[in-house]
Amino acid sequence: MFNRYAKQRIFLGRDADESLRAKRVAVLGLGATGSVIAPWLARAGVGHLTLIDRDLVEASNLQRQILYGESDLGRPKAEVARERLADANSSIELEPVVADLTSGNARELLSGFDLICDGTDNFEARFLINDVAILTGTPWIYAGAIGGEGVIWPLNPPHTPCLRCLIEEPPAGGDVDTCDSAGVLGPTVGIIGSWAAMEALKVLTGKPPHGDLARFDFWNNERQFLKSPKSRCRFCTEKITEFLDARWSIKASALCGLEGVQIRVNPPGKLDLATLKQRLETRTRSPWKQAGLMLKGREGDDEITLFADGRALVHGPMTPERARSWYTEVVGC
Ligand SMILES: [Zn+2]
């Protein structure tokens, strides 16, 4: 009889293998590491995967984001990922979510899972995941890759330290290398994404993951295992969730590595895209195209994409300040 999991079952044993069918995992971020983690979990037969990403596929992604190809340019990553993974394994449940993680939606988006996998590239998101993990008792796997090196740290507060036991605050914007400043090699994210998926399979089948923060510099052949901090911070011991509790209204920020601006609203709204389409077509005297949960068009030299959750991406010369006021003017928050 055809059994797609036969080889895995020999290794894990029948019970552990079958237990994967009942597991629910959220993969937050389907960029470089996320597009390695998600396929391994889908092919291993994890019963439910929620695939969360805010971005559209861009040409500069293709060097390392192996879920996507040239024919996917301009499409939401979460939707493309769902299609690819459904082809890899049609027997599991896949839920794509095109959304940006904010303090307003993090708890809702990340609750109800056996595990959260970090496929993000920023500390803002990781501190939100950490807060949700503290509140809900959900294990999560911190995964980061930059240049030729990467970091993996499986966390499950209160059974393990939390992220803030080691790093109390997100590093300031200029203090950390990003994929923009340091670049990143494709194989780096391949190894780190695969390692995160390996730790995920341990967590999901009841085997303890490794407990240290592991940092490997693959390019310079160096490795480091940082022992977890012995003492626990007040945030995880007292369940203080400062990042979830934070509130902002409209925030505009320059996009990493691209000429563009992202606008986010918190808490996320519900935009009436059909009404906005009419309004924008009158305003810009040009056609706007609605496709599912997004609306796309041009104003002057800027290409603008609005999402139903209230978010917007602006590609072009518009500054964050100008984008913010454009948004307030047009969408009217
Ligand atoms: Zn802590």
CSV table of C-alpha atoms and ligand atoms in Angstrom, one decimal:
chain,number,residue,atom,x,y,z
A,1,MET,CA,0.0,0.0,0.0
A,2,PHE,CA,1.2,3.5,-0.9
A,3,ASN,CA,2.4,5.2,2.3
A,4,ARG,CA,4.1,8.5,1.7
A,5,TYR,CA,5.4,8.5,5.3
A,6,ALA,CA,7.0,5.1,5.2
A,7,LYS,CA,10.7,6.2,5.5
A,8,GLN,CA,9.9,8.7,8.2
A,9,ARG,CA,7.9,6.1,10.1
A,10,ILE,CA,10.8,3.7,10.1
A,11,PHE,CA,12.8,6.3,11.9
A,12,LEU,CA,10.2,7.9,14.2
A,13,GLY,CA,8.1,4.9,14.9
A,14,ARG,CA,4.4,4.5,14.1
A,15,ASP,CA,3.0,6.4,17.0
A,16,ALA,CA,5.2,9.4,16.7
A,17,ASP,CA,4.7,9.6,13.0
A,18,GLU,CA,0.9,9.3,13.3
A,19,SER,CA,0.8,11.9,16.0
A,20,LEU,CA,2.0,14.5,13.4
A,21,ARG,CA,-1.3,14.3,11.6
A,22,ALA,CA,-3.1,15.8,14.6
A,23,LYS,CA,-0.6,18.7,15.0
A,24,ARG,CA,-1.2,22.4,14.2
A,25,VAL,CA,1.7,24.6,13.4
A,26,ALA,CA,1.9,28.3,12.5
A,27,VAL,CA,4.8,29.4,10.2
A,28,LEU,CA,5.1,33.1,10.6
A,29,GLY,CA,7.1,34.6,7.7
A,30,LEU,CA,7.4,32.7,4.4
A,31,GLY,CA,10.6,34.4,3.2
A,32,ALA,CA,13.9,32.7,3.1
A,33,THR,CA,13.8,30.4,6.2
A,34,GLY,CA,10.0,30.1,6.2
A,35,SER,CA,10.1,28.8,2.6
A,36,VAL,CA,12.4,26.0,3.8
A,37,ILE,CA,10.6,25.2,7.1
A,38,ALA,CA,7.1,25.0,5.7
A,39,PRO,CA,7.7,22.4,2.9
A,40,TRP,CA,9.5,20.1,5.4
A,41,LEU,CA,6.6,20.2,7.8
A,42,ALA,CA,4.0,19.8,4.9
A,43,ARG,CA,5.9,16.8,3.5
A,44,ALA,CA,6.2,15.3,7.0
A,45,GLY,CA,2.4,15.3,7.2
A,46,VAL,CA,1.9,17.9,10.0
A,47,GLY,CA,-1.9,18.0,9.9
A,48,HIS,CA,-2.5,21.7,9.8
A,49,LEU,CA,-0.2,24.5,8.7
A,50,THR,CA,-1.2,28.2,9.0
A,51,LEU,CA,1.0,30.1,6.6
A,52,ILE,CA,1.4,33.8,7.5
A,53,ASP,CA,3.2,36.4,5.4
A,54,ARG,CA,2.5,40.0,4.6
A,55,ASP,CA,4.6,40.3,1.4
A,56,LEU,CA,4.4,39.9,-2.3
A,57,VAL,CA,7.0,37.9,-4.2
A,58,GLU,CA,9.7,40.2,-5.5
A,59,ALA,CA,12.6,39.5,-8.0
A,60,SER,CA,15.2,40.0,-5.2
A,61,ASN,CA,13.6,37.1,-3.2
A,62,LEU,CA,14.3,34.4,-5.8
A,63,GLN,CA,18.0,34.0,-4.9
A,64,ARG,CA,17.1,32.3,-1.6
A,65,GLN,CA,13.3,31.9,-1.2
A,66,ILE,CA,12.9,28.5,-2.8
A,67,LEU,CA,9.2,28.2,-2.6
A,68,TYR,CA,8.8,30.9,-5.4
A,69,GLY,CA,9.6,31.2,-9.1
A,70,GLU,CA,9.5,33.9,-11.7
A,71,SER,CA,5.9,33.2,-12.5
A,72,ASP,CA,4.9,34.2,-8.9
A,73,LEU,CA,6.3,37.8,-9.0
A,74,GLY,CA,3.8,40.2,-7.5
A,75,ARG,CA,1.6,37.5,-5.9
A,76,PRO,CA,1.1,37.2,-2.1
A,77,LYS,CA,3.7,34.7,-0.7
A,78,ALA,CA,1.1,33.1,1.6
A,79,GLU,CA,-1.1,32.2,-1.4
A,80,VAL,CA,1.7,30.9,-3.6
A,81,ALA,CA,3.1,28.9,-0.6
A,82,ARG,CA,-0.3,27.2,-0.1
A,83,GLU,CA,-0.4,26.2,-3.8
A,84,ARG,CA,3.1,24.7,-3.7
A,85,LEU,CA,2.5,22.9,-0.4
A,86,ALA,CA,-0.9,21.5,-1.5
A,87,ASP,CA,0.9,20.0,-4.5
A,88,ALA,CA,3.5,18.5,-2.2
A,89,ASN,CA,0.9,17.0,0.2
A,90,SER,CA,-2.8,17.3,-0.6
A,91,SER,CA,-3.8,15.4,2.6
A,92,ILE,CA,-3.0,18.2,5.1
A,93,GLU,CA,-4.9,21.4,5.9
A,94,LEU,CA,-3.3,24.6,4.7
A,95,GLU,CA,-4.5,28.0,5.7
A,96,PRO,CA,-2.8,31.0,4.0
A,97,VAL,CA,-3.0,34.3,5.9
A,98,VAL,CA,-1.9,37.5,4.1
A,99,ALA,CA,-1.3,39.8,7.1
A,100,ASP,CA,1.3,41.7,9.0
A,101,LEU,CA,1.8,40.7,12.6
A,102,THR,CA,1.0,43.6,14.9
A,103,SER,CA,0.4,43.9,18.6
A,104,GLY,CA,-3.3,44.2,17.7
A,105,ASN,CA,-3.6,40.8,15.9
A,106,ALA,CA,-0.7,38.7,17.2
A,107,ARG,CA,-2.6,36.9,19.8
A,108,GLU,CA,-5.4,36.0,17.5
A,109,LEU,CA,-3.1,35.0,14.6
A,110,LEU,CA,-0.8,32.8,16.7
A,111,SER,CA,-3.2,31.2,19.2
A,112,GLY,CA,-4.4,27.6,18.9
A,113,PHE,CA,-1.1,26.0,17.7
A,114,ASP,CA,1.1,23.2,19.0
A,115,LEU,CA,4.1,25.2,17.7
A,116,ILE,CA,5.0,28.5,16.2
A,117,CYS,CA,7.9,28.6,13.7
A,118,ASP,CA,9.7,31.9,13.3
A,119,GLY,CA,10.4,32.6,9.7
A,120,THR,CA,10.6,36.3,10.2
A,121,ASP,CA,13.5,38.6,9.7
A,122,ASN,CA,12.9,41.2,12.4
A,123,PHE,CA,12.9,41.5,16.2
A,124,GLU,CA,9.6,43.3,16.4
A,125,ALA,CA,7.9,40.1,15.3
A,126,ARG,CA,10.0,37.8,17.5
A,127,PHE,CA,9.1,39.8,20.6
A,128,LEU,CA,5.5,39.5,19.7
A,129,ILE,CA,5.8,35.8,19.2
A,130,ASN,CA,7.6,35.6,22.6
A,131,ASP,CA,4.7,37.4,24.2
A,132,VAL,CA,2.1,35.1,22.7
A,133,ALA,CA,4.2,32.1,23.7
A,134,ILE,CA,4.4,33.3,27.3
A,135,LEU,CA,0.6,33.9,27.4
A,136,THR,CA,-0.5,30.7,25.8
A,137,GLY,CA,2.3,28.3,26.7
A,138,THR,CA,3.0,27.6,23.1
A,139,PRO,CA,6.5,26.4,22.2
A,140,TRP,CA,8.3,28.3,19.4
A,141,ILE,CA,11.5,28.1,17.5
A,142,TYR,CA,13.6,31.2,16.9
A,143,ALA,CA,15.5,31.0,13.6
A,144,GLY,CA,17.6,33.7,12.1
A,145,ALA,CA,20.0,33.8,9.2
A,146,ILE,CA,22.3,36.6,7.9
A,147,GLY,CA,25.3,36.5,5.6
A,148,GLY,CA,26.9,33.1,6.1
A,149,GLU,CA,25.7,32.5,9.7
A,150,GLY,CA,22.5,31.6,11.5
A,151,VAL,CA,21.0,31.1,14.9
A,152,ILE,CA,18.5,28.5,16.2
A,153,TRP,CA,16.9,28.5,19.6
A,154,PRO,CA,13.9,26.4,20.5
A,155,LEU,CA,11.9,28.1,23.3
A,156,ASN,CA,9.0,27.0,25.5
A,157,PRO,CA,8.5,29.3,28.5
A,158,PRO,CA,7.9,28.6,31.4
A,159,HIS,CA,9.6,25.2,30.8
A,160,THR,CA,12.6,27.0,29.2
A,161,PRO,CA,13.8,30.6,29.3
A,162,CYS,CA,12.0,33.0,27.0
A,163,LEU,CA,13.6,35.3,24.4
A,164,ARG,CA,13.7,38.2,26.9
A,165,CYS,CA,15.6,36.2,29.5
A,166,LEU,CA,18.5,36.6,27.1
A,167,ILE,CA,17.7,39.8,25.1
A,168,GLU,CA,15.5,42.1,27.2
A,169,GLU,CA,14.7,44.6,24.4
A,170,PRO,CA,14.8,44.5,20.6
A,171,PRO,CA,18.1,45.8,19.4
A,172,ALA,CA,17.8,49.4,18.1
A,173,GLY,CA,17.4,49.7,14.3
A,174,GLY,CA,21.0,50.5,13.5
A,175,ASP,CA,22.5,48.0,16.0
A,176,VAL,CA,21.9,44.8,14.1
A,177,ASP,CA,22.9,43.6,10.7
A,178,THR,CA,20.0,43.0,8.4
A,179,CYS,CA,19.7,41.2,5.1
A,180,ASP,CA,20.0,44.6,3.7
A,181,SER,CA,23.3,45.6,5.3
A,182,ALA,CA,25.1,42.2,5.5
A,183,GLY,CA,23.4,40.3,2.7
A,184,VAL,CA,22.7,36.6,2.9
A,185,LEU,CA,23.6,33.5,1.0
A,186,GLY,CA,20.9,31.1,-0.1
A,187,PRO,CA,22.5,28.0,1.5
A,188,THR,CA,22.6,29.8,4.9
A,189,VAL,CA,18.9,30.0,5.0
A,190,GLY,CA,18.6,26.5,3.6
A,191,ILE,CA,20.6,25.0,6.5
A,192,ILE,CA,18.9,27.2,9.2
A,193,GLY,CA,15.4,26.5,7.8
A,194,SER,CA,16.1,22.8,7.7
A,195,TRP,CA,17.5,22.8,11.2
A,196,ALA,CA,14.4,24.7,12.5
A,197,ALA,CA,12.2,22.0,10.8
A,198,MET,CA,14.3,19.3,12.5
A,199,GLU,CA,13.7,20.9,15.9
A,200,ALA,CA,10.1,21.3,15.0
A,201,LEU,CA,9.7,17.6,14.4
A,202,LYS,CA,11.2,16.9,17.8
A,203,VAL,CA,8.9,19.2,19.6
A,204,LEU,CA,5.8,17.8,17.7
A,205,THR,CA,6.7,14.2,18.4
A,206,GLY,CA,7.5,14.8,22.1
A,207,LYS,CA,11.3,14.6,22.0
A,208,PRO,CA,13.0,17.5,23.7
A,209,PRO,CA,14.7,19.9,21.3
A,210,HIS,CA,18.2,21.1,21.9
A,211,GLY,CA,18.2,23.6,24.7
A,212,ASP,CA,21.0,26.0,23.9
A,213,LEU,CA,21.1,29.0,21.6
A,214,ALA,CA,23.1,27.6,18.7
A,215,ARG,CA,25.0,30.0,16.4
A,216,PHE,CA,26.8,28.6,13.4
A,217,ASP,CA,29.0,30.6,11.0
A,218,PHE,CA,29.0,28.2,8.0
A,219,TRP,CA,31.1,30.5,6.0
A,220,ASN,CA,34.0,30.7,8.5
A,221,ASN,CA,33.5,27.2,10.0
A,222,GLU,CA,32.7,28.4,13.5
A,223,ARG,CA,30.1,27.2,15.9
A,224,GLN,CA,29.0,28.3,19.3
A,225,PHE,CA,26.5,26.9,21.7
A,226,LEU,CA,25.4,29.6,24.2
A,227,LYS,CA,24.1,28.0,27.4
A,228,SER,CA,20.6,29.2,28.2
A,229,PRO,CA,20.4,31.8,31.0
A,230,LYS,CA,19.9,30.2,34.4
A,231,SER,CA,17.6,32.9,35.8
A,232,ARG,CA,14.3,33.7,34.4
A,233,CYS,CA,13.2,37.3,33.5
A,234,ARG,CA,10.2,39.0,35.1
A,235,PHE,CA,8.4,39.1,31.8
A,236,CYS,CA,8.0,35.3,31.5
A,237,THR,CA,7.8,34.6,35.2
A,238,GLU,CA,5.0,37.3,35.7
A,239,LYS,CA,3.5,37.0,32.2
A,240,ILE,CA,4.1,40.6,31.4
A,241,THR,CA,3.5,41.0,27.7
A,242,GLU,CA,4.7,44.5,26.9
A,243,PHE,CA,4.8,44.0,23.1
A,244,LEU,CA,1.3,42.7,22.8
A,245,ASP,CA,0.1,45.5,25.1
A,246,ALA,CA,1.7,48.2,23.0
A,247,ARG,CA,-0.6,50.2,20.7
A,248,TRP,CA,0.1,52.2,17.7
A,249,SER,CA,-2.2,53.7,15.1
A,250,ILE,CA,-0.6,54.2,11.7
A,251,LYS,CA,3.0,53.4,11.2
A,252,ALA,CA,4.9,53.9,7.9
A,253,SER,CA,8.4,52.4,7.5
A,254,ALA,CA,10.9,52.1,4.7
A,255,LEU,CA,11.1,48.5,3.3
A,256,CYS,CA,14.3,46.6,3.7
A,257,GLY,CA,16.3,46.6,0.5
A,258,LEU,CA,13.7,48.1,-1.7
A,259,GLU,CA,12.6,51.5,-2.8
A,260,GLY,CA,9.3,51.5,-1.0
A,261,VAL,CA,7.3,52.1,2.2
A,262,GLN,CA,5.0,49.9,4.2
A,263,ILE,CA,2.1,51.3,6.1
A,264,ARG,CA,0.5,49.4,8.9
A,265,VAL,CA,-2.5,50.1,11.1
A,266,ASN,CA,-3.1,48.8,14.5
A,267,PRO,CA,-5.4,47.3,15.4
A,268,PRO,CA,-5.8,46.0,11.8
A,269,GLY,CA,-8.9,47.4,10.1
A,270,LYS,CA,-11.2,46.0,7.5
A,271,LEU,CA,-11.0,48.0,4.3
A,272,ASP,CA,-13.9,48.0,1.9
A,273,LEU,CA,-11.8,47.5,-1.2
A,274,ALA,CA,-14.7,47.9,-3.7
A,275,THR,CA,-15.5,51.4,-2.4
A,276,LEU,CA,-11.8,52.3,-2.2
A,277,LYS,CA,-11.4,51.2,-5.9
A,278,GLN,CA,-14.0,53.7,-7.0
A,279,ARG,CA,-12.5,56.5,-4.9
A,280,LEU,CA,-9.0,55.8,-6.1
A,281,GLU,CA,-10.0,55.6,-9.7
A,282,THR,CA,-11.7,59.0,-9.5
A,283,ARG,CA,-8.7,60.4,-7.7
A,284,THR,CA,-6.0,59.1,-9.9
A,285,ARG,CA,-8.0,59.0,-13.2
A,286,SER,CA,-6.5,55.5,-13.8
A,287,PRO,CA,-7.7,52.0,-13.4
A,288,TRP,CA,-7.1,50.1,-10.1
A,289,LYS,CA,-7.2,46.3,-10.0
A,290,GLN,CA,-8.9,44.4,-7.2
A,291,ALA,CA,-7.7,40.7,-6.8
A,292,GLY,CA,-9.0,38.9,-3.8
A,293,LEU,CA,-7.9,40.7,-0.6
A,294,MET,CA,-5.8,43.3,-2.4
A,295,LEU,CA,-6.2,46.4,-4.5
A,296,LYS,CA,-3.4,47.7,-6.8
A,297,GLY,CA,-2.9,50.8,-8.8
A,298,ARG,CA,-0.7,53.8,-9.4
A,299,GLU,CA,-0.7,57.4,-8.3
A,300,GLY,CA,2.0,59.4,-10.1
A,301,ASP,CA,5.2,57.5,-10.0
A,302,ASP,CA,4.2,55.3,-7.1
A,303,GLU,CA,2.7,51.8,-7.3
A,304,ILE,CA,0.4,51.2,-4.4
A,305,THR,CA,-1.1,48.0,-3.1
A,306,LEU,CA,-3.8,48.1,-0.4
A,307,PHE,CA,-4.7,45.0,1.6
A,308,ALA,CA,-8.1,44.3,3.2
A,309,ASP,CA,-6.5,44.2,6.7
A,310,GLY,CA,-5.6,47.9,6.3
A,311,ARG,CA,-2.0,47.5,5.3
A,312,ALA,CA,-0.5,49.3,2.2
A,313,LEU,CA,2.7,48.9,0.3
A,314,VAL,CA,4.0,51.8,-1.7
A,315,HIS,CA,6.8,51.3,-4.3
A,316,GLY,CA,8.2,54.4,-5.7
A,317,PRO,CA,9.7,57.7,-4.6
A,318,MET,CA,7.2,58.4,-1.9
A,319,THR,CA,8.7,59.0,1.6
A,320,PRO,CA,7.3,57.3,4.7
A,321,GLU,CA,5.9,60.6,5.9
A,322,ARG,CA,4.2,61.4,2.6
A,323,ALA,CA,2.9,57.8,2.4
A,324,ARG,CA,1.4,58.1,5.9
A,325,SER,CA,-0.4,61.3,5.0
A,326,TRP,CA,-1.5,59.9,1.6
A,327,TYR,CA,-3.0,57.0,3.5
A,328,THR,CA,-4.8,59.1,6.0
A,329,GLU,CA,-6.1,61.3,3.2
A,330,VAL,CA,-7.3,58.4,0.9
A,331,VAL,CA,-8.2,55.6,3.3
A,332,GLY,CA,-9.3,58.0,6.0
A,333,CYS,CA,-8.2,56.3,9.2
B,1,ZN,ZN,12.0,35.3,30.3
